[in-house]
Coordinates of C-alpha atoms in Angstrom, one line a residue:
M22 CA 96.4 97.4 129.0
S23 CA 98.0 93.8 128.8
E24 CA 101.4 93.8 129.7
D25 CA 103.0 93.8 126.4
A26 CA 101.0 96.3 125.1
N27 CA 102.0 98.6 127.9
F28 CA 101.2 101.7 126.3
G29 CA 104.4 104.3 127.4
V30 CA 108.1 103.8 127.8
T31 CA 109.6 100.9 128.3
S32 CA 114.1 100.6 128.2
K33 CA 114.8 101.0 124.8
A34 CA 113.5 100.8 120.7
Y35 CA 113.1 98.3 118.4
V36 CA 116.0 96.9 116.8
P37 CA 115.6 94.1 114.4
Y38 CA 116.4 90.8 115.8
R39 CA 120.0 90.3 114.7
G40 CA 120.4 86.1 116.2
T41 CA 124.4 86.3 116.7
S42 CA 125.4 88.5 114.9
S43 CA 126.9 91.8 116.4
F44 CA 125.9 94.7 114.5
S45 CA 126.0 97.6 116.7
F46 CA 125.3 100.0 113.7
L47 CA 121.8 99.4 114.4
A48 CA 121.8 100.4 117.7
L49 CA 122.0 103.9 116.7
K50 CA 119.0 103.7 114.1
S51 CA 116.3 105.4 116.1
T52 CA 118.7 107.8 117.1
E53 CA 118.9 109.1 113.7
Q54 CA 115.3 108.9 113.3
N55 CA 115.1 111.1 116.2
F56 CA 117.2 113.9 114.9
L57 CA 115.9 113.4 112.0
R58 CA 112.6 114.9 113.0
F59 CA 114.1 117.0 115.5
I60 CA 115.5 118.7 113.0
R61 CA 112.4 118.7 110.6
G62 CA 111.0 120.9 113.8
I63 CA 113.7 123.4 113.9
H64 CA 113.4 124.4 110.7
D65 CA 109.4 124.1 110.6
T66 CA 108.9 121.4 107.7
N67 CA 107.5 118.4 106.9
E68 CA 109.3 117.1 103.8
N69 CA 110.0 113.2 104.5
I70 CA 113.8 113.1 104.9
I71 CA 115.5 110.4 103.3
C72 CA 115.1 106.5 105.8
R73 CA 111.9 108.1 107.3
A74 CA 110.9 104.5 108.7
G75 CA 109.5 105.7 112.6
I76 CA 106.3 108.0 110.1
H77 CA 102.7 106.5 109.4
T78 CA 99.8 106.7 108.4
L79 CA 98.3 109.2 111.4
A80 CA 101.3 111.6 110.6
A81 CA 99.4 112.6 107.7
T82 CA 96.1 113.4 109.7
P83 CA 96.3 116.0 112.0
L84 CA 96.4 115.8 115.8
E85 CA 93.3 117.9 116.4
S86 CA 91.3 115.0 113.9
R87 CA 92.3 112.2 115.6
P88 CA 88.3 112.1 118.0
Y89 CA 88.6 109.4 121.1
T90 CA 92.2 108.3 120.5
L91 CA 95.4 108.3 122.6
D92 CA 97.6 110.2 120.5
A93 CA 100.2 112.1 122.7
Y94 CA 102.1 111.8 125.3
E95 CA 101.8 115.0 128.3
L96 CA 105.8 116.3 129.9
K97 CA 104.5 118.2 133.1
F98 CA 106.9 120.2 135.1
V99 CA 106.0 120.7 138.3
L100 CA 108.1 123.2 140.2
K101 CA 109.0 122.7 144.0
D102 CA 108.7 126.6 144.1
P103 CA 105.5 127.8 142.5
C104 CA 105.2 131.2 143.4
P105 CA 108.8 132.7 143.3
S106 CA 110.1 135.7 144.4
E107 CA 111.8 138.0 141.6
E108 CA 115.0 137.4 143.0
S109 CA 114.8 133.4 142.2
G110 CA 113.3 133.6 138.5
I111 CA 115.7 131.7 137.0
L112 CA 115.7 127.9 136.2
S113 CA 118.8 126.1 138.2
N114 CA 121.3 124.0 136.2
S115 CA 119.3 120.5 137.5
I116 CA 115.9 121.9 136.1
R117 CA 117.0 122.5 133.4
D118 CA 119.3 118.9 133.1
S119 CA 115.9 117.3 134.4
I120 CA 113.9 118.8 131.1
S121 CA 116.7 118.0 128.9
K122 CA 117.2 114.0 129.8
T123 CA 113.0 114.5 129.5
F124 CA 113.0 115.4 126.4
A125 CA 116.3 113.2 124.8
S126 CA 114.1 109.9 126.7
M127 CA 111.1 110.3 124.9
R128 CA 112.2 111.1 121.3
R129 CA 114.3 108.2 121.6
Q130 CA 111.1 105.8 123.0
S131 CA 108.9 106.9 120.9
C132 CA 107.2 108.5 117.5
V133 CA 104.2 110.4 119.1
P134 CA 103.6 113.5 119.1
L135 CA 105.6 115.3 122.3
I136 CA 103.0 118.2 124.4
F137 CA 105.2 120.1 127.2
H138 CA 102.9 121.7 130.3
A139 CA 104.7 123.5 133.4
E140 CA 102.2 123.8 135.7
L141 CA 101.5 126.7 137.4
D142 CA 100.0 127.2 140.8
P143 CA 96.0 128.2 140.4
E144 CA 96.9 130.8 143.0
C145 CA 99.6 132.3 141.4
A146 CA 99.9 134.6 138.5
P147 CA 102.4 133.9 136.1
N148 CA 105.8 134.7 136.9
P149 CA 109.7 135.0 135.5
L150 CA 110.7 131.6 136.3
Y151 CA 107.5 130.3 134.6
L152 CA 108.2 132.5 131.5
E153 CA 111.4 131.1 130.9
L154 CA 110.8 127.4 131.7
L155 CA 107.9 128.2 128.6
H156 CA 110.5 129.2 126.8
Y157 CA 113.1 127.0 127.5
G158 CA 110.3 123.7 126.9
L159 CA 110.6 125.0 122.9
R160 CA 114.5 124.8 122.6
F161 CA 113.6 120.8 122.5
C162 CA 110.7 121.1 119.5
P163 CA 107.6 119.8 121.4
D164 CA 105.1 119.3 119.3
Y165 CA 103.1 121.9 121.4
L166 CA 103.5 124.5 124.5
S167 CA 100.9 124.7 127.3
V168 CA 100.9 128.3 128.0
D169 CA 98.8 129.4 130.9
L170 CA 95.5 131.9 129.3
R171 CA 96.2 134.1 131.9
C172 CA 99.6 135.3 130.1
N173 CA 98.8 138.8 129.0
K174 CA 99.0 139.5 125.0
E175 CA 102.8 140.5 125.0
V176 CA 103.6 136.7 126.5
F177 CA 102.3 135.3 124.1
Q178 CA 102.9 137.5 121.1
S179 CA 106.7 136.3 121.9
I180 CA 106.2 132.6 122.2
R181 CA 104.2 132.8 119.2
N182 CA 107.6 134.5 118.0
A183 CA 109.7 132.0 119.1
C184 CA 107.6 128.4 118.7
G185 CA 108.3 127.8 115.0
S186 CA 106.7 124.9 113.9
T187 CA 105.9 124.2 118.3
K188 CA 101.7 124.8 118.4
I189 CA 100.5 126.9 121.1
L190 CA 98.0 125.1 123.5
G191 CA 96.4 127.5 125.4
H192 CA 95.6 126.5 129.3
Y193 CA 93.0 127.2 132.1
M194 CA 92.1 125.4 135.1
D195 CA 89.2 127.5 137.4
P196 CA 90.4 127.2 140.3
E197 CA 86.8 128.4 142.0
P198 CA 84.0 126.9 140.3
F199 CA 81.3 127.9 141.0
Q200 CA 77.9 125.6 139.6
D201 CA 76.7 126.3 136.5
S202 CA 80.5 127.2 135.4
W203 CA 80.4 126.1 132.3
N204 CA 77.4 128.3 131.4
S205 CA 78.7 131.6 132.3
K206 CA 80.3 134.3 130.3
S207 CA 83.3 133.8 132.0
R208 CA 84.4 130.7 130.9
F209 CA 83.3 131.8 127.3
A210 CA 85.2 134.6 127.3
K211 CA 88.1 132.5 128.0
Y212 CA 87.8 130.6 124.5
L213 CA 88.0 133.8 123.0
A214 CA 90.0 135.1 124.6
A215 CA 92.8 132.5 123.5
W216 CA 92.1 132.1 120.6
D217 CA 91.9 136.1 120.0
M218 CA 96.1 135.2 120.6
G219 CA 96.7 132.3 118.3
C220 CA 96.6 129.6 120.1
H221 CA 96.3 126.8 118.0
M222 CA 93.9 125.0 120.5
V223 CA 92.3 125.6 123.7
R224 CA 91.6 124.0 126.6
L225 CA 89.1 124.4 129.5
V226 CA 89.6 122.2 132.8
Q227 CA 87.2 122.3 136.3
H228 CA 86.9 120.3 139.6
A229 CA 83.4 118.8 139.1
I230 CA 81.2 120.2 141.9
S231 CA 78.4 117.9 140.6
I232 CA 77.0 115.7 138.4
D233 CA 75.3 118.2 136.4
D234 CA 79.0 120.0 135.2
N235 CA 79.3 117.1 133.0
L236 CA 75.8 118.3 131.3
G237 CA 77.4 121.5 131.2
V238 CA 81.1 120.9 129.6
Q239 CA 78.9 119.0 127.0
Q240 CA 76.0 122.0 126.5
F241 CA 80.0 124.3 126.4
H242 CA 81.3 121.9 123.9
R243 CA 78.4 121.9 121.7
K244 CA 78.4 126.2 122.0
I245 CA 82.5 126.1 120.6
N246 CA 81.7 123.5 117.7
A247 CA 78.4 126.9 116.4
L248 CA 80.7 129.1 116.1
S249 CA 81.2 129.9 112.3
G250 CA 84.1 130.0 110.3
P251 CA 87.9 129.2 111.5
H252 CA 88.1 128.3 114.9
P253 CA 90.2 126.0 117.7
P254 CA 89.3 123.1 118.5
L255 CA 88.4 122.9 122.1
I256 CA 89.9 120.4 124.8
A257 CA 87.1 121.1 127.8
Y258 CA 86.2 118.4 130.5
N259 CA 85.4 118.2 134.1
T260 CA 88.4 117.2 137.0
G261 CA 87.8 114.5 140.2
L262 CA 85.7 111.3 140.5
L263 CA 82.2 113.8 139.1
G264 CA 84.3 114.5 136.4
R265 CA 85.4 111.0 134.8
T266 CA 82.5 110.5 132.4
S267 CA 82.9 114.3 130.4
T268 CA 86.5 113.0 130.4
I269 CA 85.6 109.9 128.6
L270 CA 83.2 111.9 126.2
N271 CA 85.2 115.1 125.3
S272 CA 86.5 113.3 122.5
L273 CA 90.5 115.1 122.0
L274 CA 93.3 114.8 123.8
T275 CA 91.5 113.3 127.2
P276 CA 94.2 112.9 130.0
V277 CA 95.1 109.0 130.9
V278 CA 97.4 107.4 133.1
Q279 CA 99.3 104.4 132.4
P280 CA 98.4 101.0 134.6
A281 CA 101.9 100.6 135.0
S282 CA 101.9 104.2 137.1
Y283 CA 97.8 103.2 138.2
D284 CA 97.5 103.8 142.0
K285 CA 94.9 101.7 143.2
G286 CA 94.1 104.9 145.9
I287 CA 93.0 108.4 144.7
A288 CA 93.9 108.2 141.3
A289 CA 91.9 105.1 141.3
S290 CA 88.8 107.2 141.9
T291 CA 89.4 109.8 139.5
M292 CA 91.6 109.4 136.7
I293 CA 91.3 106.6 133.7
T294 CA 93.6 104.1 131.5
A295 CA 93.5 104.4 127.8
T296 CA 91.3 101.0 127.2
E297 CA 89.2 102.1 130.0
A298 CA 88.1 105.0 128.2
Q299 CA 87.5 103.1 125.1
R300 CA 85.7 100.7 126.6
A301 CA 83.4 103.1 128.5
L302 CA 83.0 104.3 125.0
Y303 CA 81.3 101.2 123.3
A304 CA 79.4 100.8 126.3
M305 CA 77.9 104.3 125.6
F306 CA 77.2 103.2 122.4
I307 CA 78.8 105.9 121.0
L308 CA 81.5 103.6 119.1
H309 CA 80.3 100.6 117.4
P310 CA 82.2 97.3 117.8
M311 CA 82.9 96.2 113.4
L312 CA 84.0 93.3 111.8
F313 CA 87.2 93.3 109.9
C314 CA 88.0 90.2 107.4
V315 CA 91.6 89.4 105.7
I316 CA 90.2 87.8 101.8
G317 CA 92.8 85.7 99.9
A318 CA 93.1 82.4 98.1
K319 CA 94.9 80.9 101.1
V320 CA 94.6 82.6 104.7
S321 CA 93.0 80.3 106.8
H322 CA 96.0 80.5 109.0
S323 CA 97.3 84.0 108.3
L324 CA 98.9 85.9 111.2
A325 CA 97.4 89.1 110.5
P326 CA 93.9 88.2 112.4
A327 CA 95.6 87.3 115.2
M328 CA 98.2 90.5 114.9
H329 CA 95.3 93.5 115.0
S330 CA 92.8 91.1 117.1
A331 CA 95.8 91.8 119.7
A332 CA 96.2 95.0 119.1
C333 CA 92.4 95.9 119.3
R334 CA 92.0 93.9 122.7
A335 CA 95.1 96.3 123.8
W336 CA 93.1 98.8 123.4
G337 CA 89.7 97.8 124.4
I338 CA 88.1 98.0 121.4
P339 CA 85.8 95.2 120.8
H340 CA 86.4 94.8 117.3
E341 CA 86.2 91.1 114.9
W342 CA 89.2 90.1 112.6
T343 CA 88.6 86.5 111.0
P344 CA 89.9 84.9 107.7
K345 CA 87.6 84.8 104.4
E346 CA 89.6 81.9 102.1
G347 CA 88.1 81.7 98.8
S348 CA 88.4 81.3 94.8
S349 CA 87.5 85.3 94.0
L350 CA 86.0 88.2 95.8
D351 CA 82.8 87.5 96.2
A352 CA 83.7 87.8 100.2
L353 CA 84.2 91.4 99.1
D354 CA 80.4 91.4 97.7
E355 CA 78.6 90.0 100.5
L356 CA 80.2 92.2 103.3
V357 CA 80.2 95.8 101.5
N358 CA 76.6 95.1 102.3
S359 CA 77.2 95.2 106.2
P360 CA 76.5 97.7 108.8
V361 CA 79.3 96.7 110.4
F362 CA 81.8 96.4 108.2
G363 CA 84.6 98.2 109.2
G364 CA 87.3 97.0 106.2
A365 CA 89.5 94.8 104.3
M366 CA 92.8 92.8 104.0
I367 CA 93.2 92.4 100.5
S368 CA 95.9 89.2 100.1
L369 CA 97.3 87.5 97.3
P370 CA 96.1 86.9 94.6
Y371 CA 93.4 89.4 94.5
K372 CA 95.4 92.6 95.4
S373 CA 95.1 94.3 91.5
E374 CA 91.7 92.3 90.9
V375 CA 90.2 94.2 93.7
L376 CA 90.9 97.8 92.1
S377 CA 88.0 97.3 89.8
Y378 CA 85.2 97.3 93.5
L379 CA 86.7 100.8 95.0
H380 CA 85.7 104.6 94.4
S381 CA 89.3 105.5 95.6
I382 CA 92.7 105.0 95.7
S383 CA 96.2 106.6 97.3
P384 CA 98.2 107.4 95.2
A385 CA 100.7 104.5 96.5
A386 CA 98.4 102.7 95.5
A387 CA 98.0 103.7 92.1
A388 CA 101.4 103.3 91.5
I389 CA 101.6 99.8 92.6
G390 CA 99.0 99.3 90.5
A391 CA 98.3 97.3 93.9
V392 CA 95.7 97.0 96.7
N393 CA 95.7 95.4 100.5
T394 CA 93.5 97.5 102.8
I395 CA 90.3 98.0 102.3
V396 CA 88.7 100.8 104.0
P397 CA 84.8 101.4 104.2
L398 CA 83.0 105.3 103.8
R399 CA 79.9 106.1 105.0
F400 CA 79.7 109.5 103.3
E401 CA 80.3 110.9 99.6
L402 CA 83.4 112.0 98.1
D403 CA 84.3 115.2 97.4
P404 CA 86.7 115.4 95.0
N405 CA 88.4 118.2 96.6
I406 CA 89.5 116.4 100.0
P407 CA 91.7 113.5 100.6
C408 CA 88.6 110.7 101.9
H409 CA 91.1 110.7 105.3
L410 CA 91.1 113.9 106.3
D411 CA 87.4 114.6 105.2
P412 CA 85.7 115.5 108.7
R413 CA 82.7 113.5 108.2
F414 CA 85.2 110.3 107.9
R415 CA 84.7 109.2 111.2
K416 CA 85.8 105.3 112.7
H417 CA 83.7 102.8 114.6
Q418 CA 80.6 104.0 113.7
S419 CA 78.4 101.5 111.4
G420 CA 75.9 102.6 109.1
H421 CA 75.5 102.4 105.1
I422 CA 78.6 102.4 103.0
K423 CA 78.9 104.3 99.8
A424 CA 82.1 104.2 98.3
L425 CA 85.3 101.8 99.5
Y426 CA 88.5 103.4 99.2
G427 CA 92.0 101.2 98.7
D428 CA 95.5 101.6 100.2
N429 CA 98.6 100.0 99.7
T430 CA 100.6 99.2 103.1
D431 CA 103.3 96.2 101.9
W432 CA 105.5 99.6 100.7
I433 CA 105.7 100.5 104.2
G434 CA 107.4 97.3 105.5
F435 CA 109.6 96.8 102.7
R436 CA 110.7 100.3 103.1
N437 CA 110.4 100.1 106.6
C438 CA 112.9 97.0 106.9
I439 CA 115.4 99.0 104.3
C440 CA 115.7 101.5 106.9
H441 CA 116.3 99.8 109.7
S442 CA 119.1 97.0 108.6
L443 CA 120.9 99.9 106.6
S444 CA 124.6 100.7 108.2
P445 CA 126.3 103.7 107.3
A446 CA 128.7 102.0 105.0
N447 CA 125.7 101.1 102.8
A448 CA 123.4 104.5 103.7
I449 CA 121.5 105.4 100.1
R450 CA 123.6 107.5 97.8
H451 CA 123.0 108.5 94.6
G452 CA 124.7 105.0 93.0
T453 CA 122.9 102.2 95.8
T454 CA 121.6 99.4 94.6
G455 CA 119.0 97.3 94.2
L456 CA 116.9 94.0 93.3
V457 CA 113.9 92.7 93.6
I458 CA 113.0 88.9 93.1
G459 CA 109.8 88.5 91.4
A460 CA 107.8 90.0 89.2
G461 CA 103.9 90.5 91.2
G462 CA 102.4 92.8 92.8
M463 CA 104.2 92.6 96.0
A464 CA 107.9 93.2 94.0
R465 CA 106.5 96.5 92.5
A466 CA 105.9 97.2 96.0
A467 CA 109.1 96.5 96.8
V468 CA 110.4 99.1 93.6
Y469 CA 108.1 101.1 94.5
A470 CA 109.5 101.1 98.7
M471 CA 112.4 101.3 97.1
L472 CA 112.5 104.4 95.0
Q473 CA 111.4 106.0 97.7
V474 CA 113.6 105.7 99.7
G475 CA 116.0 107.5 97.2
I476 CA 117.9 104.0 95.7
K477 CA 117.5 104.8 91.9
N478 CA 118.9 101.6 90.1
I479 CA 116.9 98.4 90.8
A480 CA 117.5 95.7 88.9
I481 CA 114.8 92.9 88.8
Y482 CA 114.8 89.0 88.4
N483 CA 111.9 86.9 87.9
R484 CA 111.9 83.4 86.6
T485 CA 109.3 84.8 83.8
L486 CA 111.1 87.1 81.9
E487 CA 108.0 89.0 80.4
K488 CA 106.8 89.9 84.0
A489 CA 109.6 91.3 84.9
E490 CA 110.0 93.7 81.7
Q491 CA 106.0 94.5 82.2
V492 CA 107.5 96.1 85.8
A493 CA 110.5 97.6 84.7
E494 CA 108.6 99.3 81.7
H495 CA 105.5 100.2 84.7
F496 CA 108.4 102.1 87.1
N497 CA 110.1 103.7 84.2
N498 CA 107.5 105.1 82.2
A499 CA 105.6 106.7 85.7
D500 CA 107.0 110.0 87.0
F501 CA 105.1 109.1 90.7
C502 CA 107.6 107.8 92.4
R503 CA 110.2 110.2 92.6
P504 CA 111.8 110.6 95.9
D505 CA 111.2 114.2 97.0
S506 CA 113.3 117.1 97.3
A507 CA 114.6 115.9 101.0
V508 CA 115.9 113.5 100.0
E509 CA 118.0 114.9 96.0
H510 CA 120.0 117.2 99.3
T511 CA 120.9 114.3 101.8
M512 CA 121.9 112.3 99.0
A513 CA 124.1 115.5 97.5
S514 CA 125.9 116.3 101.0
V515 CA 127.2 112.7 101.0
L516 CA 128.4 112.6 97.6
G517 CA 129.6 116.1 97.3
G518 CA 128.2 117.1 94.2
V519 CA 129.4 114.6 92.2
R520 CA 126.7 112.5 90.7
E521 CA 126.4 109.1 88.7
A522 CA 123.3 108.2 86.1
A523 CA 120.8 106.1 87.3
M524 CA 119.8 103.5 85.2
G525 CA 116.2 103.0 86.7
V526 CA 114.6 99.7 86.4
V527 CA 116.4 96.6 84.8
V528 CA 115.9 93.4 84.1
L529 CA 118.3 90.7 84.5
K530 CA 117.6 87.8 82.5
S531 CA 119.2 84.8 83.3
R532 CA 120.7 83.8 87.0
S533 CA 124.5 82.7 85.1
D534 CA 124.7 86.0 83.8
P535 CA 126.9 88.5 85.7
W536 CA 126.1 91.6 86.9
P537 CA 125.6 94.2 85.1
D538 CA 129.0 96.4 85.1
V539 CA 127.0 99.4 84.6
M540 CA 125.3 99.0 87.7
R541 CA 127.1 98.9 91.2
L542 CA 126.4 95.5 93.2
P543 CA 123.4 95.6 94.9
T544 CA 123.1 96.2 98.7
V545 CA 119.6 96.1 99.4
I546 CA 117.9 92.7 98.1
V547 CA 114.2 91.9 98.2
S548 CA 112.4 88.3 97.2
T549 CA 108.4 88.7 96.9
L550 CA 108.6 84.7 96.0
P551 CA 105.8 83.0 98.1
G552 CA 105.9 80.7 100.8
Y553 CA 104.4 77.3 100.8
G554 CA 100.8 79.2 102.8
A555 CA 100.2 81.1 98.9
G556 CA 99.5 77.5 97.4
R557 CA 102.7 75.8 97.1
D558 CA 103.4 72.3 99.2
A559 CA 106.6 73.6 99.6
A560 CA 108.7 77.2 99.3
P561 CA 110.3 77.8 97.0
D562 CA 113.8 76.0 96.1
F563 CA 115.7 79.0 95.2
L564 CA 119.2 80.4 95.5
L565 CA 120.9 83.4 94.0
P566 CA 124.1 82.9 92.5
D567 CA 127.3 84.3 95.0
Q568 CA 128.2 86.5 91.8
W569 CA 125.8 89.0 93.0
L570 CA 126.3 89.1 96.7
K571 CA 129.9 90.4 96.4
S572 CA 129.1 93.4 98.2
S573 CA 132.5 94.1 100.0
T574 CA 129.7 96.0 103.0
G575 CA 127.2 93.5 102.9
G576 CA 123.8 94.2 103.2
A577 CA 120.3 93.7 103.7
F578 CA 118.4 91.0 101.9
I579 CA 114.2 91.6 103.3
E580 CA 112.3 88.5 102.0
F581 CA 108.0 88.9 102.6
A582 CA 107.6 85.2 103.1
Y583 CA 107.7 83.5 106.2
E584 CA 105.9 80.1 105.7
P585 CA 108.6 78.6 106.5
V586 CA 110.7 81.5 108.2
K587 CA 113.9 79.8 107.1
S588 CA 113.4 79.1 103.3
P589 CA 116.7 78.1 101.4
L590 CA 117.1 82.1 100.5
F591 CA 117.0 82.6 104.2
R592 CA 119.4 80.8 104.9
Q593 CA 121.3 80.8 101.5
M594 CA 121.9 84.6 103.5
Q595 CA 121.9 83.9 106.8
A596 CA 125.4 82.3 106.2
K597 CA 126.7 85.7 104.9
S598 CA 125.1 87.2 107.7
E599 CA 129.5 87.7 109.1
A600 CA 130.1 89.0 105.9
G601 CA 127.4 92.4 106.6
W602 CA 124.3 91.3 104.9
V603 CA 121.6 92.1 107.5
I604 CA 118.9 89.5 106.8
V605 CA 115.0 90.0 107.6
D606 CA 112.5 87.1 107.6
G607 CA 108.6 87.8 106.9
L608 CA 107.8 87.6 110.2
D609 CA 109.4 91.4 110.7
V610 CA 107.9 92.5 107.6
L611 CA 104.3 91.5 108.1
P612 CA 104.0 93.9 111.6
E613 CA 106.0 96.7 109.5
Q614 CA 103.3 96.8 107.0
G615 CA 100.1 95.6 109.3
F616 CA 101.7 98.9 112.4
A617 CA 99.9 101.6 108.7
Q618 CA 97.6 99.3 108.2
F619 CA 96.0 98.9 112.5
E620 CA 96.1 103.0 112.0
L621 CA 93.6 103.1 109.0
F622 CA 91.5 100.8 110.3
T623 CA 91.2 102.4 113.3
G624 CA 92.9 105.7 113.8
R625 CA 94.8 105.0 116.4
I626 CA 98.7 104.0 117.1
A627 CA 100.0 100.7 116.7
P628 CA 101.0 98.9 120.1
K629 CA 103.9 97.7 118.0
R630 CA 105.7 95.6 120.8
L631 CA 102.2 93.5 121.2
M632 CA 101.8 93.0 117.3
R633 CA 105.5 91.5 116.5
M634 CA 105.1 89.4 119.4
E635 CA 101.3 88.0 118.4
V636 CA 102.8 87.6 115.2
L637 CA 105.3 85.6 116.5
R638 CA 103.0 83.5 119.2
S639 CA 100.8 82.5 115.8
Y640 CA 103.6 81.8 114.3
K641 CA 105.0 79.6 116.6
Q642 CA 102.2 77.0 117.4
G643 CA 102.8 75.7 114.3
A644 CA 107.1 76.1 114.2
T645 CA 108.9 73.5 113.6
D646 CA 111.6 71.8 116.3
D647 CA 113.9 73.9 114.3
E648 CA 112.2 77.1 114.5
Q649 CA 111.3 76.9 118.3
A650 CA 114.1 77.6 119.8
Y651 CA 114.5 80.6 117.0
I652 CA 111.1 82.8 117.6
E653 CA 111.8 81.9 121.6
A654 CA 115.2 84.1 121.0
R655 CA 112.7 86.3 119.4
L656 CA 110.0 86.3 121.7
R657 CA 113.0 87.5 124.5
H658 CA 114.4 90.2 122.1
L659 CA 111.5 92.2 122.3
Q660 CA 110.6 91.7 126.2
H661 CA 112.5 95.5 126.4
V662 CA 111.0 97.0 123.9
A663 CA 108.7 99.9 123.7
D664 CA 105.4 99.7 121.8
W665 CA 105.0 103.0 120.3
D666 CA 109.6 102.9 119.2
A667 CA 110.4 104.7 116.1

């Protein structure tokens, strides 16, 4: 992987660039999100909590259903004294501190699942110190807890009683493998024992004695897959130089190392990086290079292909991304007949028109009435199973296309930008008001995003009044976008039970009108006006009336367009940053929606910092002199940001 795409942990999580303005509260955004994630783990709930900006599309897919992808960090703790006496079976304060700090650091820097693995020497039986270490690890709500399969049923029962939302990963490393160990009765018995003791997944490992062990482990996989009824997913591979082939072919939670820690000595001969594993899968024709396109009327200069291409290169994925510009959707007709078509990004003005081409769409796309992401399906749809959870859904594999699935990630980009940018003073409450400028498909996505984070009072302004009224009517007559119960509970706690009547979505008829007395002044403003790249010669000469911008605590202003990055409206709001307004431009919105889009296309976690940097670098190539310094400052800001920030 490239240096920019270090799939690991660097010094800090992402805080949007704010220029010379100082907004110290933004530094706590990732802490807020990680704390809420911790609380959800304690209460064993998957409910959305207000401003879950770190969530991505892969979060809806169970870890065990994501083949051939880098899915989790394993926190491995090795005791200095692996076989302690009974008297020493107590965790020292230094060990507790080390575990606590490691969990805190990983939660703060990364949003991927965590596996807690306490290394037990193969020569030692489970002891009180090991068991205490397991229970201490459970206090931090890891997503998975690795438990040695040499532990007895009583130990597994105590773990199950205390694990809450944590899943149990049964682990066994054979210390003395023999010829054809994978076909032995004892190896199969280990899996059955793990199943019997309630493990959610089972990991069986041995050191490869010969190259034939790689064939043996594949036969073992097929044996387990042939079992009838639901059974725990299997992780099985060989270690050592001879075992690397089995490591690559293992589709679930394959161990890889980071390039930064890649030792060119012994480790280089036994371990692989995620990029090496991905490249090997394509070299062995298990996965296939695919073609992806961005389709729109004016997309020849779109930054999206470069952004997604960079992410694929970081992963070692040889997909091709290209723009398809035209006055109709004829390009899509051609693509669906290609066996290597992997997906399409739909741009203006076809986000609603494309609905007639699709066989299935997401609830968000249905609510918004627009699609910006198309994924081909190479199987017949099952009405009882969401397509992204269908076990037949395999990305990176060519073949005849039988259906098209549509989704909308534009609203995710708006939602994340809102949640990244709100100060504690502007935390979303029952009376919070949002303002949307525009009335097209992007405006609908912005309204939907506001509703999803709990903003119930929304005003729309558009030069064509009739279109604004259509958007308002669309959402006021629907009940598909109510915030969930977790949001309601959060707001009730903040307000102490005091409620104001929600206005819903209202239309502002003229910029000369004062702000409506029945609504608070807006603290979240989203502009969806197109830039000059959308068929215009210049950015819209549009400014907001000052009487609409009198919020005493400022707010968050988000602009969808990025051509130019500093529109007249952007400059107007930037001048108000000292009054508490946090300004987000289109170069932030594009990658925020692109992360979810990339994960829909590839089933891989998006390398966020790299995608942000590629957007900035690509834009910089055609930037004006005035914009060059601004882009350079943005790039410097990203130098020490984690790739998998929340």
